[in-house]
Amino acid sequence: MAEGGSLCRRRWKRHIVRQLQQRDRAQKALFLDLVQAYNKLLEKSSLLDSFTEKLQAETLDDWRRLPLRPTQEAADPVMGAVLDSATPLVSLKRSHEGHMVQLQTINGELAYRMIEQSALLKAREATLEEQRGRLASLRGDLSVAKAEWGQLKKQAEELSHKNATLKEAYETLGKQHLQKEGEFRQAEEKNRLLVTRLVRRKAEAAEDRNRKNDRINKDKLLTTLELATKRMIEVEPEPEEAKVDVKEMPSRDVPELENGARLCKRPFRSASATSMSLTRYMDVFKGFFDFRMKRGNSFSTASEHQYCYIPTCVAACLPSTVSDEQEAHLSEVNAIKFSPNSGMLATGGTDRLIRLWNVVGGRLENMQTLEGANGGITSIEFDPSGCHVLAATYNNAAQLWKIGDCKSKEILTGHTDKVTAAKFRSTRHQAVTGSRDRTIKEWDLGKGACSRTINVLSYCNDVVCCDTIIVSGHHDKTIRFWDSRGPHCTQVIPVEGTVTSLNISPDQMHLLSCSRDNALKVIDLRMHNIRQVFRADGFLCGSDWTKAVFSPDKSYALAGSADGTLYLWNMETGKLETSLPGVHRSSVNAVDWGPSGMYIGSVDRCRKVVLWR
C-alpha cells in the first residue's frame, strides 16, 4: 500500500514539473522576440552614442584649430565646405535623438509589460500553490478511498464465497425439492386412488345398507299393517254441539288453549299420492299408529299441534293483488320469513327489531316484537317447529329467540365482521352462519358454541343447508359446496355476478341463486350445473342482499327489483309469468313465499311490508 502511494506521488511530481516547463516555454516564446529586438536597439543606441561623441570631439578640435572671421568664412570657400559638411552631422544627431526618444518609449512600454507579466506570474504562482495544496488533499482522499476500496474488495470476495456456498446449497435443496415433489405427487395419486376406492366402497355399503333398511322397513310396515287390521280402536263419538261448531268454522281456526296460546291456522290442500315416496308412506303410517299421538283420549302441547298442522302445498297460488300492507319498521327492512305453518310472518330491519305478524284472513296482525338485537337484522330463519327464530346481525353475531320471549335466548359470537346469513340445519339444535369476515361457522345450539369454522377466500352473502351439504354464495361471483363431514370445498360453480341470495327447493334437488348481473340461475344439485337462467326487461338487482325464492311447489321463481316491482318466472317454460308493480316505491330487499302456497311477503327500503294473495 505504501509503495503504491509513493509511486503515485512521484507520478504527480513529474506531471507538475512537466506542466511548469510547458508554461515557461509558452511565456518565454511570447517575449523572446521582444527581448532580442530590445537588445539590438540597446546595442545600436550605444554605437550611435559613441559615434556621436567622436564626431563632436573631432568637430570641436577642427573648429579650434581654424578660427576665422565671418567675413573670412564667407570669403574662404574651404571654410564654407567645412560648414556644409557639419550640417549632416546635426541632422544625424537630431535623428539619433528621435530614435533615442522612441527607444525610451518602447523601453517604458516593455518595462510596464514586464511589471504586468511579473504580477501575472505571481498570481499564477499563488494558483499553483493552491493547486498543490488541493492536490495534496486529493492525494490524502485517494489514499483513504484506496483503503476503503481494499476493504470493500475483501468484503466482496467474502460475499462471493458465501454466495457460491449458498448457491450450492440452493441447488442441493432444489434437487431435494424436485425429488420430494415427485414423491408427493405419487403419494397424492395413491391417496386419490385410495379415496376413490373408499368412496366407492362406502357408496356400495350405503346402497347395501339402504336395501337392507328398505326390506326391514317393508317387513315392519307389513307387520304393523297386519297388527293394525287386527286391532280394534275405540273412538268416542263427538257431541252434536262440537259438530255444529266445526261446521260454523269456515276458516278452520283452531280454538285457543287454556294458557291463552293461539294455534296456527291450517289451510288444507290435498297432496298428490303419486308424488310420495316409500319413505314418506312409512312416515305417514308410523304417525297413524304411533300410540304416543293417538287421537283418542290424549292431550298435546301447542308445539305438537304446530307440527301436526304444517300444510302441504301441491300447487302454489299465483299472486295478483295486495292483501295487506303495513309500515313495519322505523327504518329499512332487510329480511322477511314465513313460519313453517304459514300462520306467522317475521320481518327484521336496521332498527334492530324483529316483528312477528299473525296472518289471519289475509291480514297482518302485530303479534310480538323481539328486542335485544345488538345490530341491524340481515337475515331471519324459523326452526322446523316454528318455535324459535334465528337472526343474523350487523354486530358480528347471530341471535336466537324463542317465540313468546322478548329477550334473546342465545348470542352466537365469534365472527369479526357483520353476519350476513344464519340458517338452521335439519334440527333446531344446529345452525350455520356466513359472514363478511370470509368465514362460515357451524354451531351447536345446545352448547351455544362453534363446532367448526370454514375459511373462504371471499365475502359470504348467503348460505343454505341440505342434509350434509352446506352451500354458500360469495362476493367473488362463485357458489361453493361444503361437506360437513370433510374439511375442503367439494364443488365450485362460477356465476357472472356477485351472489346476493340462495334458496333451495323443497325437494332439495335444485338451487336458486340471485346475483348482481340482474339474473336468477337455477342449479341442478345432482349434476352441479346451471339448468336455467331467468332475466327480464326492467329487472335490476338492487343490493348485495336482495333475496329470491322458489314457490313451495317449485313451479315459480320470485324476486324483487330495484324499482319496487316483483317478478315471477315459470320454471317449466323459463319465461316471465307475471310482474307486480306499483306497490313498493323503493328497492325490494327480500321476498318470501309461504309454505302453504297462498301468500307472498315482500319488504323494501321504505319500511314497508306487503302481503300478496
XYZ file of C-alpha atoms in Angstrom:
613
model
C 0.000 0.000 0.000
C 2.883 2.405 0.883
C 4.702 1.528 -2.375
C 1.581 2.356 -4.350
C 1.295 5.738 -2.543
C 4.926 6.698 -3.199
C 4.592 5.701 -6.863
C 1.539 7.864 -7.182
C 3.303 10.854 -5.553
C 6.272 10.524 -7.945
C 3.889 10.480 -10.889
C 2.142 13.605 -9.641
C 5.523 15.427 -9.164
C 6.642 14.593 -12.686
C 3.301 15.758 -14.007
C 3.591 19.117 -12.161
C 7.185 19.646 -13.386
C 6.109 18.994 -16.960
C 3.271 21.483 -16.588
C 5.652 24.186 -15.248
C 8.151 23.563 -18.033
C 5.414 23.891 -20.636
C 4.282 27.174 -19.027
C 7.859 28.567 -19.040
C 8.290 27.627 -22.681
C 4.998 29.238 -23.678
C 5.763 32.511 -21.801
C 9.388 32.583 -22.998
C 8.286 32.156 -26.616
C 5.975 35.153 -26.235
C 8.753 37.550 -25.020
C 11.805 36.087 -26.825
C 11.432 38.228 -29.988
C 10.722 41.321 -27.927
C 13.850 40.833 -25.782
C 16.040 40.278 -28.843
C 14.712 43.451 -30.518
C 15.231 45.363 -27.301
C 18.821 44.137 -27.059
C 19.527 45.127 -30.658
C 18.108 48.560 -30.035
C 20.297 48.953 -26.993
C 23.381 47.936 -28.997
C 22.531 50.406 -31.780
C 21.918 53.149 -29.231
C 25.280 52.578 -27.585
C 27.070 52.590 -31.015
C 25.366 55.822 -32.027
C 26.308 57.454 -28.711
C 29.954 56.582 -29.109
C 29.949 57.646 -32.774
C 28.298 60.954 -31.907
C 30.788 61.693 -29.151
C 33.677 61.034 -31.507
C 32.192 63.270 -34.182
C 31.563 66.078 -31.728
C 35.087 65.851 -30.368
C 36.657 65.914 -33.826
C 34.438 68.828 -34.944
C 35.336 70.926 -31.938
C 39.041 70.264 -32.403
C 38.891 71.311 -36.015
C 36.908 74.418 -35.171
C 39.508 75.391 -32.593
C 42.353 74.946 -34.949
C 40.816 77.115 -37.640
C 39.283 80.212 -36.087
C 38.028 82.552 -38.817
C 36.100 85.723 -39.061
C 32.737 85.814 -40.507
C 33.913 87.796 -43.458
C 36.741 85.392 -43.985
C 34.369 82.424 -43.656
C 32.203 83.886 -46.339
C 35.170 84.695 -48.482
C 37.015 81.446 -47.937
C 35.388 78.610 -49.944
C 37.142 75.881 -47.943
C 35.598 77.098 -44.736
C 32.225 77.111 -46.359
C 32.694 73.489 -47.358
C 33.565 72.542 -43.791
C 30.438 74.247 -42.543
C 28.461 72.449 -45.210
C 29.893 69.095 -44.010
C 28.836 69.849 -40.376
C 25.190 70.188 -41.434
C 24.546 66.375 -41.934
C 26.015 65.723 -38.552
C 23.437 67.974 -36.933
C 20.618 66.263 -38.774
C 22.108 62.900 -37.872
C 22.230 63.990 -34.235
C 18.599 65.036 -34.362
C 17.544 61.758 -35.915
C 19.571 59.971 -33.292
C 17.822 61.914 -30.567
C 14.450 60.984 -32.137
C 15.470 57.333 -32.162
C 16.521 57.646 -28.544
C 13.116 59.055 -27.610
C 11.382 56.209 -29.472
C 13.622 53.653 -27.796
C 12.917 55.178 -24.383
C 9.173 54.987 -25.090
C 9.461 51.373 -26.179
C 11.638 50.683 -23.164
C 8.962 52.145 -20.870
C 6.258 50.078 -22.508
C 8.371 46.967 -22.203
C 9.084 47.757 -18.558
C 5.335 48.177 -17.941
C 4.673 44.878 -19.688
C 7.395 43.243 -17.616
C 5.677 44.528 -14.440
C 2.310 43.170 -15.628
C 3.834 39.831 -16.503
C 5.573 39.625 -13.150
C 2.244 40.312 -11.370
C 0.568 37.684 -13.528
C 3.401 35.314 -12.724
C 2.909 35.913 -9.012
C -0.835 35.222 -9.368
C -0.075 32.060 -11.294
C 2.385 31.004 -8.619
C -0.325 31.553 -5.946
C -2.793 29.492 -8.009
C -0.101 26.847 -8.396
C 0.407 26.758 -4.649
C -3.357 26.428 -4.160
C -3.465 23.612 -6.694
C -0.583 21.941 -4.925
C -2.494 22.099 -1.609
C -5.606 20.761 -3.259
C -3.527 18.054 -4.890
C -2.137 17.092 -1.501
C -5.660 16.854 -0.017
C -6.840 14.841 -3.012
C -3.897 12.511 -2.547
C -4.984 12.020 1.066
C -8.571 11.340 -0.060
C -7.257 8.999 -2.691
C -5.280 7.044 -0.124
C -8.405 6.810 2.107
C -10.529 5.730 -0.870
C -7.954 3.113 -1.807
C -8.041 1.786 1.747
C -11.838 1.608 1.649
C -11.705 0.022 -1.781
C -9.394 -2.633 -0.402
C -11.812 -3.366 2.453
C -14.779 -3.483 0.110
C -12.888 -5.767 -2.209
C -12.224 -8.129 0.663
C -15.903 -8.000 1.665
C -16.949 -8.640 -1.933
C -14.659 -11.647 -2.080
C -16.125 -12.957 1.179
C -19.681 -12.378 -0.064
C -18.949 -14.042 -3.378
C -17.578 -17.018 -1.473
C -20.694 -17.138 0.722
C -22.895 -16.713 -2.351
C -21.193 -19.620 -4.035
C -21.738 -21.718 -0.906
C -25.401 -20.697 -0.724
C -25.841 -21.375 -4.431
C -24.513 -24.869 -3.979
C -26.834 -25.378 -1.007
C -29.782 -23.971 -3.035
C -29.067 -26.288 -5.929
C -28.904 -29.202 -3.489
C -32.221 -28.141 -1.913
C -33.749 -27.721 -5.370
C -32.814 -31.267 -6.266
C -34.234 -32.477 -2.954
C -37.408 -30.426 -3.564
C -37.885 -31.973 -7.000
C -37.381 -35.399 -5.516
C -39.825 -34.710 -2.667
C -42.320 -33.167 -5.082
C -42.229 -36.305 -7.179
C -42.740 -38.388 -4.084
C -45.583 -36.078 -3.005
C -47.289 -36.407 -6.375
C -47.002 -40.162 -6.199
C -48.418 -40.131 -2.654
C -51.188 -37.757 -3.735
C -52.068 -40.036 -6.638
C -52.132 -43.006 -4.298
C -54.251 -41.020 -1.852
C -56.659 -40.058 -4.610
C -56.984 -43.678 -5.681
C -57.497 -44.740 -2.086
C -60.118 -42.037 -1.532
C -61.883 -43.051 -4.741
C -61.904 -46.680 -3.650
C -63.057 -45.704 -0.155
C -65.873 -43.546 -1.524
C -66.924 -46.277 -3.904
C -66.885 -48.857 -1.123
C -68.822 -46.503 1.173
C -71.357 -45.900 -1.571
C -71.711 -49.618 -2.146
C -72.025 -50.194 1.579
C -74.584 -47.393 1.851
C -76.604 -48.829 -1.038
C -76.458 -52.257 0.523
C -77.491 -50.804 3.867
C -80.328 -48.869 2.227
C -81.583 -52.003 0.540
C -81.498 -53.852 3.856
C -83.249 -50.973 5.603
C -85.884 -50.892 2.886
C -86.514 -54.606 3.347
C -86.634 -54.234 7.137
C -88.941 -51.224 6.884
C -91.188 -53.054 4.453
C -91.366 -56.009 6.805
C -92.084 -53.726 9.756
C -94.720 -51.868 7.761
C -96.425 -55.094 6.730
C -96.306 -56.320 10.323
C -97.690 -53.013 11.575
C -100.464 -53.077 8.985
C -101.383 -56.654 9.916
C -101.492 -55.718 13.603
C -103.494 -52.598 12.793
C -106.049 -54.526 10.835
C -106.421 -56.982 13.704
C -106.529 -54.311 16.466
C -109.776 -52.637 17.354
C -109.602 -48.867 18.058
C -112.392 -47.333 20.066
C -113.311 -43.812 19.051
C -115.761 -41.883 21.153
C -118.394 -40.034 19.107
C -118.200 -36.306 19.235
C -121.179 -34.378 20.711
C -123.577 -32.628 18.405
C -122.544 -29.216 19.719
C -118.939 -29.802 18.713
C -120.045 -30.846 15.233
C -122.107 -27.698 14.868
C -119.163 -25.607 15.986
C -116.953 -27.308 13.463
C -119.381 -26.629 10.644
C -119.593 -22.977 11.616
C -115.830 -22.521 11.294
C -115.237 -21.705 7.602
C -111.627 -20.692 8.082
C -110.914 -23.763 10.248
C -109.267 -21.795 13.001
C -108.162 -23.890 15.927
C -109.537 -22.688 19.306
C -107.297 -21.207 21.930
C -105.711 -23.398 24.591
C -106.102 -22.971 28.304
C -102.885 -20.936 28.600
C -104.128 -18.478 26.020
C -101.804 -19.625 23.205
C -103.436 -19.394 19.797
C -102.913 -22.327 17.476
C -101.998 -21.640 13.902
C -104.474 -21.674 11.075
C -104.499 -24.754 8.933
C -105.452 -24.113 5.315
C -105.971 -27.581 3.848
C -104.685 -28.689 0.488
C -104.797 -32.223 -0.795
C -101.488 -33.817 -1.660
C -100.914 -35.981 -4.692
C -100.286 -39.568 -3.714
C -98.147 -40.256 -6.726
C -95.548 -37.683 -5.542
C -94.955 -39.506 -2.212
C -92.008 -41.837 -1.879
C -91.851 -45.081 0.071
C -90.150 -43.330 2.944
C -92.990 -40.765 3.080
C -95.566 -43.623 3.168
C -93.697 -45.203 6.073
C -93.614 -41.883 7.985
C -97.343 -41.392 7.450
C -98.249 -44.892 8.625
C -95.904 -44.587 11.595
C -97.644 -41.344 12.525
C -101.043 -43.067 12.313
C -100.036 -45.932 14.539
C -97.771 -44.143 16.996
C -99.554 -44.639 20.320
C -97.950 -41.500 21.785
C -100.003 -39.396 19.349
C -103.304 -41.266 19.386
C -106.368 -39.241 18.526
C -108.317 -40.844 21.323
C -108.203 -39.745 24.940
C -104.846 -37.881 24.754
C -103.617 -34.327 25.251
C -100.876 -32.476 23.351
C -98.952 -29.206 23.680
C -99.034 -26.233 21.364
C -95.750 -27.213 19.717
C -97.126 -30.688 18.899
C -100.161 -29.079 17.285
C -97.890 -26.903 15.218
C -96.093 -29.986 13.972
C -99.411 -31.619 13.132
C -100.829 -28.690 11.182
C -97.890 -27.975 8.850
C -99.615 -27.509 5.472
C -98.667 -29.357 2.317
C -98.589 -27.388 -0.927
C -99.353 -29.177 -4.169
C -99.999 -26.131 -6.376
C -98.986 -22.617 -5.339
C -101.414 -19.774 -5.923
C -100.115 -17.161 -8.323
C -100.461 -13.791 -6.501
C -102.248 -10.948 -8.234
C -103.486 -8.496 -5.596
C -102.297 -6.867 -2.404
C -103.898 -8.496 0.628
C -102.395 -6.130 3.213
C -99.570 -3.652 3.621
C -98.036 -2.223 6.789
C -95.275 0.163 7.821
C -93.311 -2.497 9.647
C -90.180 -0.799 10.999
C -88.606 2.537 11.804
C -86.012 2.214 9.029
C -85.015 -0.054 6.139
C -86.383 -3.628 6.211
C -83.865 -6.295 5.163
C -85.432 -9.689 5.908
C -88.800 -11.476 5.798
C -89.732 -15.101 6.580
C -92.921 -17.181 6.933
C -93.180 -19.754 9.718
C -93.358 -23.430 8.660
C -97.170 -23.455 9.065
C -97.608 -20.138 7.169
C -99.587 -18.693 10.092
C -96.858 -16.303 11.177
C -94.640 -13.791 9.383
C -91.369 -12.342 10.730
C -89.659 -9.164 9.494
C -86.343 -7.621 10.514
C -84.705 -4.312 9.745
C -81.895 -1.946 10.560
C -83.814 -0.643 13.598
C -82.598 -3.777 15.480
C -86.138 -5.140 15.881
C -87.847 -8.338 14.758
C -91.613 -8.041 14.373
C -93.876 -11.108 14.368
C -97.168 -10.864 12.473
C -100.187 -13.199 12.562
C -101.537 -13.923 9.089
C -105.293 -14.090 9.680
C -107.767 -13.928 6.808
C -105.272 -12.245 4.522
C -104.476 -9.542 7.080
C -101.330 -8.848 9.116
C -101.887 -8.543 12.866
C -98.997 -7.347 15.000
C -98.275 -10.256 17.323
C -94.959 -9.568 19.098
C -91.740 -7.575 18.873
C -88.449 -9.341 19.627
C -85.948 -6.932 21.089
C -82.372 -7.200 22.270
C -80.569 -7.381 18.928
C -77.145 -5.758 19.072
C -77.234 -4.620 15.449
C -79.364 -4.301 12.351
C -81.039 -7.528 11.165
C -79.743 -9.014 7.890
C -81.404 -12.455 7.855
C -84.273 -14.298 9.626
C -84.962 -18.042 9.857
C -87.567 -20.169 11.702
C -86.619 -23.569 13.115
C -88.576 -26.616 11.773
C -91.001 -26.432 14.700
C -91.694 -22.721 14.258
C -90.962 -22.065 17.942
C -87.582 -20.343 17.565
C -86.247 -17.521 15.423
C -82.598 -17.227 14.371
C -81.374 -13.844 13.077
C -78.075 -12.554 11.672
C -76.991 -9.034 12.696
C -74.594 -6.271 11.750
C -72.917 -6.622 15.165
C -70.773 -9.631 14.113
C -73.122 -12.129 15.774
C -76.252 -14.262 15.331
C -79.007 -14.337 17.959
C -81.682 -16.890 18.872
C -85.146 -16.072 20.262
C -87.946 -18.291 21.474
C -91.427 -17.271 20.373
C -93.117 -15.693 23.379
C -89.880 -14.461 24.987
C -88.951 -10.859 24.334
C -85.282 -11.266 25.220
C -82.703 -13.140 23.196
C -82.137 -16.720 24.313
C -78.647 -17.185 22.824
C -75.997 -14.961 21.207
C -73.553 -16.682 18.845
C -70.334 -14.650 18.814
C -67.085 -15.371 17.033
C -67.257 -13.563 13.685
C -65.107 -10.472 13.164
C -67.393 -8.753 10.649
C -71.145 -8.467 10.123
C -73.062 -11.743 9.802
C -74.987 -11.829 6.527
C -76.835 -15.164 6.866
C -77.957 -17.517 9.652
C -79.801 -20.779 8.873
C -80.940 -23.839 10.837
C -79.771 -27.309 9.864
C -82.193 -30.245 9.810
C -82.972 -29.678 13.520
C -83.192 -26.636 15.747
C -80.079 -27.749 17.624
C -77.693 -26.971 14.750
C -77.159 -23.798 12.749
C -74.848 -22.318 10.113
C -73.783 -18.668 9.745
C -71.953 -16.795 6.989
C -70.122 -13.503 7.397
C -68.196 -10.802 5.583
C -65.086 -11.884 7.527
C -64.670 -14.664 4.918
C -65.714 -17.486 7.245
C -68.622 -19.912 7.581
C -69.320 -21.285 11.047
C -71.311 -24.330 12.197
C -72.932 -24.024 15.630
C -74.147 -26.453 18.272
C -77.101 -24.512 19.692
C -77.407 -26.895 22.635
C -73.975 -25.825 23.826
C -74.049 -22.355 22.276
C -70.592 -22.961 20.824
C -68.999 -23.058 17.379
C -68.288 -26.623 16.284
C -66.472 -25.815 13.029
C -65.072 -22.824 11.133
C -64.631 -22.828 7.359
C -62.269 -20.232 5.895
C -63.243 -18.865 2.472
C -61.442 -16.566 0.034
C -64.328 -14.107 -0.363
C -67.210 -12.424 1.477
C -70.127 -14.759 2.157
C -73.506 -13.178 1.338
C -75.843 -16.160 1.944
C -75.870 -19.845 2.942
C -78.339 -22.754 2.667
C -78.218 -26.279 4.082
C -79.404 -29.634 2.742
C -78.623 -32.922 4.503
C -74.826 -32.965 4.981
C -74.081 -30.239 2.415
C -73.643 -26.513 3.062
C -73.933 -24.184 0.063
C -72.541 -20.629 0.242
C -72.790 -17.680 -2.168
C -69.904 -15.227 -2.325
C -68.856 -11.767 -3.433
C -66.283 -13.204 -5.890
C -69.105 -14.471 -8.185
C -68.941 -18.113 -7.090
C -71.144 -20.654 -5.309
C -69.262 -23.142 -3.129
C -70.358 -26.514 -1.754
C -69.033 -27.823 1.576
C -69.431 -31.297 3.037
C -69.923 -31.104 6.798
C -68.042 -34.400 7.096
C -64.910 -33.100 5.338
C -62.663 -30.032 5.629
C -62.499 -28.964 1.985
C -64.749 -27.446 -0.655
C -66.306 -30.176 -2.813
C -67.601 -28.071 -5.707
C -67.314 -24.515 -7.053
C -69.810 -23.122 -9.583
C -68.942 -19.719 -11.112
C -71.667 -17.218 -11.976
C -71.479 -13.889 -13.776
C -72.163 -11.602 -10.806
C -71.873 -11.219 -7.055
C -74.195 -13.753 -5.407
C -76.823 -11.982 -3.267
C -79.016 -14.904 -2.153
C -79.501 -18.674 -2.295
C -82.697 -20.696 -1.947
C -83.075 -24.464 -2.081
C -86.177 -26.177 -3.450
C -88.404 -28.227 -1.094
C -87.270 -31.476 -2.741
C -83.608 -30.376 -2.330
C -82.889 -31.079 -5.975
C -82.457 -27.508 -7.273
C -80.826 -24.323 -6.028
C -81.955 -20.790 -6.934
C -79.339 -18.019 -6.893
C -79.768 -14.276 -7.381
C -76.745 -12.229 -8.487
C -75.753 -8.675 -9.345
C -75.716 -9.426 -13.082
C -79.528 -8.991 -12.878
C -80.246 -12.676 -13.375
C -81.629 -15.649 -11.440
C -79.997 -19.020 -12.028
C -81.386 -22.498 -11.292
C -78.658 -25.030 -10.440
C -79.212 -28.789 -10.622
C -77.773 -30.175 -7.365
C -77.387 -33.647 -8.856
C -75.307 -32.572 -11.860
C -73.888 -29.370 -10.279
C -74.543 -27.282 -13.369
C -76.704 -24.280 -14.274
C -80.004 -25.527 -15.647
C -81.894 -22.267 -16.275
C -81.198 -18.525 -16.315
C -84.039 -16.045 -15.722
C -83.835 -12.447 -16.955
C -86.431 -9.776 -17.678
C -86.558 -6.274 -19.063
C -86.630 -3.879 -16.138
C -85.415 -6.359 -13.521
C -82.449 -4.959 -11.595
C -80.848 -6.496 -8.521
C -80.951 -3.633 -6.018
C -78.297 -4.618 -3.446
C -75.862 -7.267 -2.267
C -78.566 -8.789 -0.015
C -81.514 -8.956 -2.449
C -83.361 -12.252 -1.858
C -85.083 -14.579 -4.374
C -87.111 -17.722 -3.564
C -88.814 -20.769 -5.104
C -92.531 -21.288 -4.761
C -93.400 -24.183 -2.376
C -94.311 -26.434 -5.324
C -91.193 -25.322 -7.259
C -93.317 -24.052 -10.147
C -92.179 -20.432 -9.966
C -89.184 -18.277 -9.043
C -89.804 -14.940 -7.314
C -87.576 -11.874 -6.860
C -87.944 -8.137 -6.230
C -86.403 -5.442 -8.408
C -84.685 -2.148 -7.631
C -87.711 -0.215 -8.949
C -90.099 -1.923 -6.472
C -91.621 -4.430 -8.935
C -91.954 -8.146 -8.149
C -91.096 -10.565 -10.988
C -92.275 -14.205 -11.244
C -90.796 -16.696 -13.716
C -92.339 -20.013 -14.758
C -89.986 -22.936 -14.088
C -91.408 -25.103 -16.866
C -91.346 -22.552 -19.684
C -88.432 -20.473 -18.375
C -90.306 -17.284 -19.278
C -91.586 -14.388 -17.216
C -95.021 -15.364 -15.893
C -96.094 -12.016 -14.434
C -94.904 -8.877 -12.679
C -96.434 -6.951 -9.771
C -95.627 -3.217 -9.999
C -96.946 -0.113 -8.343
C -96.988 -1.009 -4.631
C -93.383 -0.661 -3.495
C -91.870 2.778 -4.094
C -88.270 1.724 -3.470
C -85.955 -1.236 -3.967
C -87.354 -4.584 -2.756
C -84.784 -6.130 -0.410
C -86.374 -9.517 0.306
C -89.343 -11.736 -0.607
C -90.728 -14.988 0.781
C -93.427 -17.453 -0.288
C -95.497 -19.069 2.447
C -95.153 -22.874 2.698
C -98.927 -23.208 2.146
C -98.555 -21.520 -1.245
C -101.309 -18.982 -0.567
C -99.354 -15.857 0.394
C -96.270 -13.928 -0.673
C -94.483 -11.399 1.538
C -92.139 -8.599 0.400
C -90.233 -5.805 2.160
C -88.447 -2.724 0.849
C -86.137 0.088 1.872
C -89.031 2.394 2.781
C -90.042 0.389 5.909
C -92.999 -1.297 4.179
C -94.099 -4.942 4.323
C -96.656 -6.121 1.748
C -98.737 -9.317 1.849
C -99.784 -10.588 -1.601
C -102.534 -13.074 -2.377
